């Protein structure tokens, strides 16, 4: 079999790269794996899995990147993609891929209608493509799978920031390589703010905290082990690049911007005392109204902004952010711990109204998309949309500019969860399994989860840039196995 790198160089664009092991169900509550990390066998017979203590290191916050220069209309940034080494397994160093040496990469803070131009320099030894997930950007800056920066090269990406406030995600999208490139660390947050958001009395500054969640498989030497579709062995949970960290908080309200940056893990988050989160935002920005919920479900690529109020807890309280009910090991049922260690003044509040979304338009075109992958354990398993694996040179969906469309997307698998992400556009979820969605899916979305047998109806208006953009399952391994298509607008 071709390696993934040589497959890319040879222009092979279909799912030749499938892995085995898909017979292990990964549904909620499935007994996929009840062993601990210490007992897991290795697939390769190499070093045994790492043993990493939980709640042993503090949470770190990614640095905020300063522009290298500014003009009246534009902020200019320079980012270098490079390898770096970080301690995750105690006493060892893990090689990771980074933006600017930081794991995860630095956060970029952008303003509505103020352009950002980011020069991305590739000092890695594989090709990359930089995608602004959730961003409405011109085709040449979208970071599409074949628009690559080769090793030693550089490219300027221009982001107009002509959309609502939102927590966006910069990550790699190189065809057939994105799964491994993101797994190895090519992730950054991109926070787009606007006047409406800044006028709200939400927790801000040091009380506005990103939480980038993901999993990984580490061996005892500290190596980050990558195998395609290896969802049963990525049993270390990282938050902002730290394994199961603790975070010392004041007894007051915090705003958390939670991103699931995993390759394929779906998180279903709860606080250990069942206290509710106040969800204020989702993929495309703030919700119209806060939504109080004890459970946050996030598939890869989805974001949730929540407020947690620690003011009711005595100093000394330890509150665990847990991930119960999802398949995995006992270790993956824990995410991080909040330690309430001090008091602080709190003038923030969560208003009853967070803004108004444009009313949904009427769809004039209906389309259906069926997501399916081989899950019988065959060698060379592939993944499909409407029975086709991805071909970078094929247009799957032609859209007239200005049209509003209703897309029905179904997961036809028995075991494998999927999700569905479109580039360029934010959409509305009109239905989930024939019913109105819950309020966490009631705002602007760019990624929607689909457990086996589920179906969603998405309302999408294509009135922005013309050009060709992909849509795909955002379980990166599935995208790399072919679950991706191209739409052409205009
Ligand atoms: Cu999928």
Coordinates of N, CA and C in Angstrom, one line a residue, residues 155-381:
X155 N 2.7 31.4 2.5 CA 1.5 31.9 1.8 C 0.8 32.9 2.7
X156 N 0.2 33.9 2.1 CA -0.6 34.9 2.8 C -2.0 34.5 2.8
X157 N -2.7 34.4 3.9 CA -4.1 34.2 4.0 C -4.8 35.5 4.4
X158 N -5.8 35.9 3.7 CA -6.6 37.1 4.0 C -7.9 36.8 4.5
X159 N -8.2 37.3 5.7 CA -9.5 37.1 6.4 C -10.2 38.4 6.5
X160 N -11.4 38.6 5.8 CA -12.1 39.9 5.8 C -12.8 40.2 7.1
X161 N -13.1 39.1 7.9 CA -13.8 39.3 9.2 C -15.1 40.0 9.1
X162 N -15.8 39.7 8.0 CA -17.1 40.3 7.7 C -18.2 39.4 8.1
X163 N -18.2 39.0 9.4 CA -19.3 38.1 9.9 C -19.4 38.4 11.4
X164 N -20.4 37.8 12.0 CA -20.7 38.0 13.4 C -19.5 37.5 14.3
X165 N -19.5 38.1 15.5 CA -18.6 37.6 16.5 C -18.6 36.0 16.6
X166 N -17.5 35.4 16.8 CA -17.5 33.9 16.9 C -16.1 33.4 17.3
X167 N -16.2 32.3 17.9 CA -14.9 31.6 18.3 C -14.6 30.6 17.1
X168 N -13.6 31.0 16.4 CA -13.2 30.2 15.1 C -11.9 29.5 15.4
X169 N -11.6 28.6 14.5 CA -10.5 27.6 14.7 C -9.6 27.6 13.5
X170 N -8.3 27.9 13.7 CA -7.3 27.7 12.6 C -6.7 26.3 12.8
X171 N -6.8 25.5 11.7 CA -6.2 24.2 11.7 C -5.8 23.8 10.3
X172 N -5.0 22.7 10.3 CA -4.5 22.2 9.0 C -5.6 21.5 8.2
X173 N -5.4 21.6 6.9 CA -6.4 20.9 6.0 C -5.8 20.3 4.8
X174 N -4.5 20.0 4.8 CA -3.8 19.4 3.7 C -4.4 18.0 3.4
X175 N -4.7 17.8 2.1 CA -5.4 16.6 1.7 C -4.7 15.3 2.1
X176 N -5.4 14.4 2.8 CA -4.8 13.2 3.3 C -3.8 13.4 4.4
X177 N -3.4 14.6 4.7 CA -2.4 14.8 5.8 C -3.1 15.6 6.9
X178 N -4.3 16.1 6.7 CA -4.8 17.0 7.8 C -5.1 16.2 9.1
X179 N -5.5 15.0 9.0 CA -5.7 14.2 10.2 C -4.5 14.1 11.0
X180 N -3.3 13.7 10.4 CA -2.1 13.6 11.2 C -1.5 15.0 11.6
X181 N -1.6 16.0 10.7 CA -1.1 17.3 11.0 C -1.8 18.0 12.1
X182 N -3.1 17.8 12.2 CA -3.8 18.4 13.3 C -3.6 17.6 14.6
X183 N -3.6 16.3 14.4 CA -3.3 15.4 15.6 C -1.9 15.8 16.2
X184 N -1.0 16.1 15.4 CA 0.4 16.5 15.9 C 0.4 17.9 16.4
X185 N -0.6 18.7 16.2 CA -0.7 19.9 16.9 C -1.0 21.2 16.2
X186 N -1.3 21.1 14.9 CA -1.6 22.4 14.1 C -3.0 22.9 14.4
X187 N -3.1 23.6 15.5 CA -4.4 24.1 16.0 C -4.2 25.4 16.7
X188 N -5.0 26.4 16.4 CA -5.0 27.7 17.1 C -6.4 28.2 17.1
X189 N -6.7 29.1 18.1 CA -8.0 29.7 18.2 C -7.9 31.1 17.5
X190 N -9.1 31.5 16.9 CA -9.2 32.8 16.2 C -10.5 33.4 16.8
X191 N -10.4 34.4 17.6 CA -11.5 35.0 18.2 C -11.9 36.3 17.5
X192 N -13.1 36.2 16.9 CA -13.6 37.4 16.2 C -14.6 38.1 17.1
X193 N -14.4 39.4 17.3 CA -15.2 40.1 18.2 C -15.9 41.2 17.4
X194 N -17.1 41.7 17.9 CA -17.7 42.8 17.3 C -18.3 43.8 18.4
X195 N -18.9 44.9 17.9 CA -19.4 45.9 18.9 C -20.5 45.3 19.8
X196 N -21.4 44.5 19.2 CA -22.4 43.9 20.0 C -21.8 43.1 21.2
X197 N -20.9 42.2 20.8 CA -20.3 41.3 21.8 C -19.6 42.2 22.9
X198 N -18.9 43.2 22.5 CA -18.1 44.0 23.4 C -19.0 44.8 24.3
X199 N -20.3 45.1 23.9 CA -21.2 45.9 24.7 C -21.8 45.0 25.8
X200 N -21.7 43.7 25.7 CA -22.4 42.9 26.7 C -21.6 42.7 28.0
X201 N -22.2 42.6 29.1 CA -21.5 42.6 30.4 C -21.0 41.2 30.8
X202 N -20.6 40.4 29.8 CA -20.2 39.0 30.0 C -18.8 39.0 30.7
X203 N -18.4 37.9 31.4 CA -17.0 37.9 31.9 C -16.0 38.1 30.8
X204 N -15.0 38.9 31.1 CA -14.0 39.3 30.1 C -12.6 39.2 30.6
X205 N -11.6 39.5 29.8 CA -10.2 39.6 30.1 C -9.8 38.2 30.7
X206 N -9.2 38.2 31.9 CA -8.7 37.0 32.4 C -9.8 36.0 32.8
X207 N -11.0 36.5 32.8 CA -12.2 35.6 33.1 C -12.8 35.1 31.8
X208 N -12.2 35.3 30.7 CA -12.7 34.8 29.3 C -11.6 33.8 28.9
X209 N -11.8 32.5 29.0 CA -10.8 31.5 29.0 C -11.0 30.5 27.9
X210 N -10.1 30.2 27.0 CA -10.3 29.2 26.0 C -10.0 27.8 26.6
X211 N -10.8 26.8 26.2 CA -10.5 25.4 26.6 C -10.5 24.6 25.3
X212 N -9.3 24.2 24.8 CA -9.2 23.4 23.6 C -9.1 22.0 24.0
X213 N -10.1 21.2 23.8 CA -10.1 19.8 24.2 C -9.7 18.9 23.1
X214 N -8.9 17.8 23.4 CA -8.6 16.8 22.4 C -8.1 15.6 23.2
X215 N -7.9 14.5 22.4 CA -7.3 13.3 23.0 C -6.0 13.0 22.2
X216 N -5.3 12.0 22.7 CA -4.1 11.6 22.1 C -3.6 10.3 22.6
X217 N -2.7 9.6 21.9 CA -2.2 8.3 22.3 C -0.7 8.6 22.5
X218 N -0.2 8.4 23.7 CA 1.2 8.6 24.1 C 1.8 7.3 24.5
X219 N 3.1 7.0 24.1 CA 3.7 5.9 24.7 C 4.6 6.3 25.8
X220 N 5.2 5.3 26.5 CA 6.0 5.6 27.7 C 7.2 6.5 27.4
X221 N 7.7 6.6 26.2 CA 8.8 7.4 25.8 C 8.4 8.8 25.6
X222 N 7.1 9.1 25.6 CA 6.6 10.4 25.3 C 6.1 10.6 23.9
X223 N 6.3 9.6 23.0 CA 5.9 9.8 21.6 C 4.4 9.9 21.5
X224 N 4.0 10.8 20.6 CA 2.6 10.9 20.3 C 2.4 10.0 19.1
X225 N 1.6 8.9 19.3 CA 1.5 7.8 18.3 C 0.3 8.1 17.5
X226 N 0.5 8.1 16.1 CA -0.6 8.3 15.2 C -0.8 7.1 14.4
X227 N -2.1 6.6 14.4 CA -2.5 5.6 13.4 C -3.9 6.0 13.0
X228 N -4.2 5.8 11.7 CA -5.5 6.3 11.2 C -6.6 5.6 11.9
X229 N -7.7 6.3 12.3 CA -8.9 5.8 12.9 C -8.6 5.0 14.2
X230 N -7.6 5.4 14.9 CA -7.2 4.8 16.2 C -8.0 5.3 17.4
X231 N -9.3 5.2 17.3 CA -10.1 5.9 18.3 C -10.1 5.2 19.6
X232 N -9.7 3.9 19.7 CA -9.8 3.2 20.9 C -8.5 3.4 21.8
X233 N -7.5 3.9 21.2 CA -6.2 4.0 22.0 C -5.8 5.4 22.3
X234 N -6.5 6.4 21.8 CA -6.2 7.8 22.2 C -6.9 8.1 23.5
X235 N -6.3 7.7 24.5 CA -7.0 7.8 25.8 C -6.4 8.8 26.8
X236 N -5.5 9.7 26.3 CA -5.1 10.8 27.1 C -5.9 12.0 26.7
X237 N -6.4 12.7 27.7 CA -7.2 13.9 27.4 C -6.3 15.1 27.6
X238 N -6.3 16.0 26.7 CA -5.5 17.2 26.8 C -6.4 18.4 26.8
X239 N -6.2 19.4 27.6 CA -6.9 20.7 27.6 C -5.8 21.8 27.4
X240 N -5.9 22.5 26.3 CA -4.8 23.5 26.0 C -3.5 22.9 26.0
X241 N -3.4 21.6 25.5 CA -2.1 20.9 25.4 C -1.6 20.3 26.7
X242 N -2.3 20.4 27.8 CA -1.9 19.8 29.1 C -2.8 18.6 29.4
X243 N -2.2 17.5 29.9 CA -3.0 16.4 30.3 C -3.8 16.6 31.5
X244 N -5.1 16.4 31.4 CA -6.0 16.5 32.6 C -5.6 17.6 33.6
X245 N -5.5 18.8 33.1 CA -5.0 19.9 34.0 C -6.0 20.3 35.1
X246 N -5.4 21.0 36.1 CA -6.3 21.7 37.1 C -6.2 23.2 36.8
X247 N -7.3 23.9 37.1 CA -7.3 25.3 36.8 C -7.8 26.0 38.1
X248 N -6.9 26.9 38.7 CA -7.3 27.6 39.9 C -8.2 28.8 39.5
X249 N -9.4 28.8 40.0 CA -10.4 29.8 39.7 C -10.8 30.6 40.9
X250 N -11.2 31.8 40.6 CA -11.8 32.6 41.7 C -13.3 32.3 41.8
X251 N -13.9 32.5 43.0 CA -15.3 32.2 43.2 C -16.2 33.3 42.6
X252 N -16.3 33.2 41.2 CA -17.1 34.2 40.5 C -17.4 33.6 39.1
X253 N -18.0 34.4 38.2 CA -18.3 33.8 36.9 C -17.1 33.9 35.9
X254 N -17.0 32.8 35.1 CA -16.1 32.8 34.0 C -16.8 32.5 32.7
X255 N -16.3 33.0 31.6 CA -16.7 32.6 30.3 C -15.7 31.6 29.7
X256 N -16.1 30.5 29.3 CA -15.2 29.5 28.7 C -15.6 29.3 27.2
X257 N -14.6 29.3 26.4 CA -14.8 29.0 25.0 C -14.2 27.6 24.7
X258 N -15.1 26.7 24.6 CA -14.7 25.3 24.5 C -14.8 24.8 23.0
X259 N -13.6 24.3 22.6 CA -13.5 23.8 21.2 C -13.1 22.3 21.3
X260 N -13.8 21.5 20.6 CA -13.4 20.1 20.5 C -12.5 20.0 19.3
X261 N -11.2 19.8 19.5 CA -10.2 19.8 18.5 C -9.7 18.4 18.2
X262 N -10.4 17.4 18.7 CA -10.0 16.0 18.5 C -10.2 15.5 17.1
X263 N -9.5 14.5 16.7 CA -9.7 13.8 15.4 C -11.0 13.2 15.3
X264 N -11.4 12.4 16.4 CA -12.7 11.7 16.3 C -13.4 11.6 17.6
X265 N -12.9 12.0 18.7 CA -13.6 11.8 20.0 C -14.8 12.8 20.1
X266 N -15.9 12.3 20.5 CA -17.1 13.2 20.8 C -17.1 13.4 22.3
X267 N -17.1 14.6 22.8 CA -17.2 14.9 24.2 C -18.7 15.1 24.6
X268 N -19.0 14.6 25.8 CA -20.4 14.8 26.4 C -20.1 15.3 27.8
X269 N -20.0 16.6 28.0 CA -19.4 17.2 29.2 C -20.5 17.5 30.3
X270 N -20.1 17.2 31.5 CA -20.9 17.6 32.7 C -19.9 18.0 33.8
X271 N -20.5 18.8 34.7 CA -19.7 19.1 35.9 C -20.0 18.0 36.9
X272 N -19.0 17.7 37.8 CA -19.1 16.6 38.7 C -20.2 16.7 39.7
X273 N -20.7 17.9 40.0 CA -21.8 18.1 40.9 C -23.2 18.3 40.2
X274 N -23.1 18.1 38.8 CA -24.3 18.2 38.0 C -24.8 19.7 37.9
X275 N -24.1 20.6 38.4 CA -24.4 22.0 38.2 C -24.5 22.3 36.7
X276 N -25.4 23.2 36.3 CA -25.6 23.5 34.9 C -24.6 24.5 34.3
X277 N -24.3 24.4 33.1 CA -23.6 25.4 32.3 C -24.7 26.4 31.8
X278 N -24.2 27.7 31.7 CA -25.1 28.6 31.0 C -24.5 28.8 29.6
X279 N -25.0 28.1 28.6 CA -24.4 28.2 27.2 C -24.9 29.5 26.6
X280 N -23.9 30.3 26.1 CA -24.2 31.6 25.5 C -23.8 31.6 24.0
X281 N -23.0 30.6 23.6 CA -22.6 30.7 22.2 C -22.4 29.3 21.6
X282 N -22.4 29.2 20.3 CA -22.0 28.0 19.6 C -21.1 28.3 18.4
X283 N -21.1 27.5 17.4 CA -20.1 27.6 16.3 C -20.0 29.0 15.8
X284 N -21.1 29.6 15.4 CA -21.1 30.9 14.6 C -21.2 32.1 15.5
X285 N -21.1 32.0 16.8 CA -21.2 33.1 17.7 C -22.2 33.0 18.8
X286 N -22.6 34.1 19.4 CA -23.5 34.1 20.5 C -24.9 33.6 20.1
X287 N -25.5 32.9 21.0 CA -26.9 32.5 20.8 C -27.8 33.7 21.0
X288 N -29.0 33.6 20.6 CA -30.0 34.7 20.8 C -30.2 34.9 22.3
X289 N -30.3 33.8 23.0 CA -30.6 33.8 24.5 C -29.7 32.7 25.1
X290 N -29.4 33.0 26.4 CA -28.6 31.9 27.1 C -29.5 30.7 27.3
X291 N -28.8 29.5 27.3 CA -29.5 28.2 27.5 C -28.8 27.5 28.6
X292 N -29.6 27.2 29.6 CA -29.1 26.5 30.8 C -29.2 25.0 30.6
X293 N -28.1 24.3 30.7 CA -28.0 22.9 30.4 C -26.9 22.2 31.2
X294 N -27.2 21.0 31.7 CA -26.2 20.3 32.5 C -25.3 19.5 31.6
X295 N -25.5 19.4 30.3 CA -24.8 18.5 29.5 C -24.4 19.3 28.2
X296 N -23.1 19.2 27.8 CA -22.7 19.8 26.6 C -22.1 18.7 25.7
X297 N -22.7 18.6 24.5 CA -22.2 17.6 23.6 C -21.4 18.3 22.5
X298 N -20.2 17.9 22.2 CA -19.4 18.5 21.2 C -18.7 17.5 20.4
X299 N -19.0 17.4 19.1 CA -18.2 16.6 18.2 C -17.1 17.4 17.6
X300 N -16.1 16.7 17.0 CA -14.9 17.4 16.5 C -15.3 18.6 15.6
X301 N -14.7 19.8 16.0 CA -14.9 21.0 15.2 C -16.0 21.9 15.8
X302 N -16.9 21.3 16.7 CA -17.9 22.2 17.3 C -17.4 23.0 18.4
X303 N -18.0 24.2 18.7 CA -17.6 25.0 19.8 C -18.8 25.3 20.6
X304 N -18.6 25.5 21.9 CA -19.6 26.0 22.8 C -19.0 27.0 23.7
X305 N -19.7 28.1 23.8 CA -19.3 29.1 24.8 C -20.2 29.1 26.0
X306 N -19.6 28.9 27.2 CA -20.5 28.8 28.4 C -20.0 29.7 29.5
X307 N -20.9 30.0 30.4 CA -20.5 30.7 31.6 C -20.7 29.7 32.7
X308 N -19.7 29.6 33.6 CA -19.8 28.8 34.8 C -19.6 29.8 36.0
X309 N -20.6 29.7 36.9 CA -20.6 30.6 38.1 C -20.0 29.8 39.3
X310 N -18.8 30.1 39.7 CA -18.2 29.4 40.8 C -18.5 30.2 42.2
X311 N -19.3 31.2 42.1 CA -19.5 32.0 43.3 C -20.2 31.3 44.5
X312 N -20.9 30.2 44.2 CA -21.6 29.5 45.2 C -20.8 28.5 45.9
X313 N -19.5 28.3 45.5 CA -18.7 27.2 46.1 C -17.7 27.8 47.1
X314 N -17.6 27.1 48.3 CA -16.7 27.5 49.3 C -15.2 27.4 48.7
X315 N -14.3 28.2 49.2 CA -12.9 28.1 48.8 C -12.5 26.7 49.2
X316 N -11.7 26.1 48.3 CA -11.2 24.7 48.5 C -12.0 23.7 47.7
X317 N -13.1 24.1 47.1 CA -13.9 23.2 46.3 C -13.1 22.7 45.1
X318 N -13.2 21.5 44.8 CA -12.7 20.9 43.5 C -13.8 20.4 42.7
X319 N -14.0 20.9 41.5 CA -15.1 20.6 40.7 C -14.5 20.0 39.4
X320 N -14.9 18.8 39.0 CA -14.3 18.1 37.9 C -15.2 18.3 36.6
X321 N -14.6 18.6 35.5 CA -15.3 18.6 34.2 C -15.2 17.2 33.7
X322 N -16.3 16.5 33.6 CA -16.3 15.1 33.3 C -16.9 14.8 31.9
X323 N -16.6 13.6 31.4 CA -17.1 13.2 30.1 C -17.8 11.8 30.3
X324 N -18.9 11.8 31.0 CA -19.4 10.5 31.3 C -20.3 10.0 30.2
X325 N -20.5 8.7 30.1 CA -21.4 8.1 29.2 C -20.9 7.9 27.8
X326 N -19.7 8.4 27.5 CA -19.1 8.2 26.2 C -18.2 7.0 26.3
X327 N -18.0 6.3 25.2 CA -17.0 5.2 25.2 C -15.6 5.6 25.5
X328 N -14.9 4.7 26.0 CA -13.5 5.0 26.3 C -13.1 4.3 27.6
X329 N -12.1 4.8 28.2 CA -11.5 4.2 29.4 C -12.0 5.0 30.6
X330 N -11.8 4.6 31.8 CA -12.1 5.4 33.0 C -11.4 6.8 32.9
X331 N -10.2 6.8 32.3 CA -9.4 8.0 32.2 C -10.1 9.0 31.3
X332 N -10.7 8.6 30.2 CA -11.3 9.5 29.3 C -12.6 10.1 29.8
X333 N -13.1 9.5 30.9 CA -14.3 10.1 31.6 C -14.0 11.4 32.4
X334 N -12.8 11.7 32.5 CA -12.4 12.9 33.2 C -11.7 13.9 32.2
X335 N -11.9 15.2 32.4 CA -11.3 16.1 31.4 C -10.3 17.1 32.1
X336 N -10.8 17.8 33.1 CA -10.0 18.7 33.9 C -10.7 19.0 35.2
X337 N -10.0 19.8 36.1 CA -10.5 20.1 37.4 C -10.4 21.6 37.7
X338 N -11.5 22.1 38.2 CA -11.5 23.5 38.6 C -11.4 23.5 40.1
X339 N -10.3 24.2 40.6 CA -10.1 24.4 42.0 C -10.4 25.8 42.4
X340 N -11.4 26.0 43.3 CA -11.8 27.3 43.7 C -10.9 27.7 44.8
X341 N -10.1 28.7 44.5 CA -9.0 29.0 45.5 C -9.0 30.4 46.0
X342 N -9.9 31.3 45.5 CA -9.8 32.7 46.0 C -11.1 33.4 45.7
X343 N -11.3 34.5 46.3 CA -12.5 35.3 45.9 C -12.1 36.4 44.9
X344 N -13.0 37.0 44.3 CA -12.8 38.1 43.4 C -14.0 38.9 43.1
X345 N -13.9 40.2 42.8 CA -15.0 41.0 42.5 C -15.6 40.5 41.2
X346 N -16.9 40.6 41.0 CA -17.5 40.1 39.8 C -18.6 41.1 39.4
X347 N -18.4 41.9 38.4 CA -19.4 42.8 37.9 C -20.0 42.3 36.6
X348 N -19.7 41.1 36.2 CA -20.2 40.6 35.0 C -21.6 40.0 35.2
X349 N -22.3 39.8 34.1 CA -23.6 39.2 34.2 C -23.9 38.6 32.8
X350 N -24.9 37.7 32.8 CA -25.4 37.1 31.5 C -26.7 37.7 31.2
X351 N -26.8 38.6 30.2 CA -28.1 39.2 29.9 C -29.1 38.2 29.3
X352 N -30.3 38.5 29.4 CA -31.4 37.6 28.9 C -31.4 37.6 27.4
X353 N -30.9 38.7 26.7 CA -30.8 38.7 25.3 C -29.3 38.9 24.9
X354 N -28.9 38.1 24.0 CA -27.5 38.1 23.5 C -27.3 38.6 22.1
X355 N -28.5 39.0 21.5 CA -28.4 39.5 20.1 C -29.5 38.8 19.3
X356 N -29.7 39.2 18.1 CA -30.8 38.7 17.3 C -30.2 38.1 16.0
X357 N -30.6 36.9 15.6 CA -30.1 36.4 14.3 C -31.1 36.8 13.2
X358 N -30.5 36.9 12.0 CA -31.4 37.2 10.9 C -32.4 36.1 10.7
X359 N -33.7 36.4 10.4 CA -34.7 35.4 10.2 C -34.4 34.4 9.1
X360 N -34.7 33.1 9.3 CA -34.4 32.1 8.3 C -35.1 32.5 7.0
X361 N -34.4 32.2 5.9 CA -35.0 32.4 4.6 C -35.7 31.2 4.1
X362 N -36.5 31.3 3.0 CA -37.2 30.1 2.5 C -36.3 29.4 1.5
X363 N -36.2 28.1 1.7 CA -35.4 27.3 0.8 C -36.1 27.0 -0.6
X364 N -35.4 27.1 -1.7 CA -35.9 26.8 -3.0 C -35.3 25.6 -3.6
X365 N -34.3 25.0 -3.0 CA -33.6 23.8 -3.5 C -33.5 22.8 -2.3
X366 N -33.8 21.6 -2.6 CA -33.6 20.5 -1.6 C -32.5 19.5 -2.0
X367 N -31.7 19.1 -1.1 CA -30.7 18.1 -1.5 C -30.5 17.1 -0.3
X368 N -30.1 15.9 -0.7 CA -29.8 14.9 0.4 C -28.4 14.4 0.3
X369 N -27.8 14.2 1.5 CA -26.4 13.7 1.6 C -26.4 12.6 2.6
X370 N -25.9 11.4 2.1 CA -25.9 10.2 3.0 C -24.4 9.9 3.3
X371 N -24.1 9.9 4.6 CA -22.8 9.7 5.1 C -22.6 8.2 5.5
X372 N -21.6 7.5 5.0 CA -21.4 6.1 5.3 C -20.0 5.8 5.2
X373 N -19.5 4.8 6.0 CA -18.2 4.3 5.9 C -18.2 2.8 6.0
X374 N -17.1 2.2 5.5 CA -17.0 0.7 5.7 C -16.7 0.5 7.2
X375 N -17.5 -0.4 7.8 CA -17.3 -0.6 9.2 C -17.3 -2.1 9.5
X376 N -16.9 -2.9 8.5 CA -16.9 -4.3 8.7 C -15.4 -4.8 9.0
X377 N -14.5 -3.9 9.2 CA -13.2 -4.3 9.6 C -12.3 -4.6 8.4
X378 N -12.8 -4.4 7.2 CA -12.0 -4.7 6.0 C -10.7 -3.9 5.9
X379 N -9.7 -4.4 5.3 CA -8.5 -3.6 4.9 C -8.9 -2.6 3.9
X380 N -8.3 -1.4 4.0 CA -8.5 -0.4 3.0 C -9.9 0.2 3.2
X381 N -10.5 0.2 4.4 CA -11.8 0.7 4.6 C -11.9 2.2 4.1

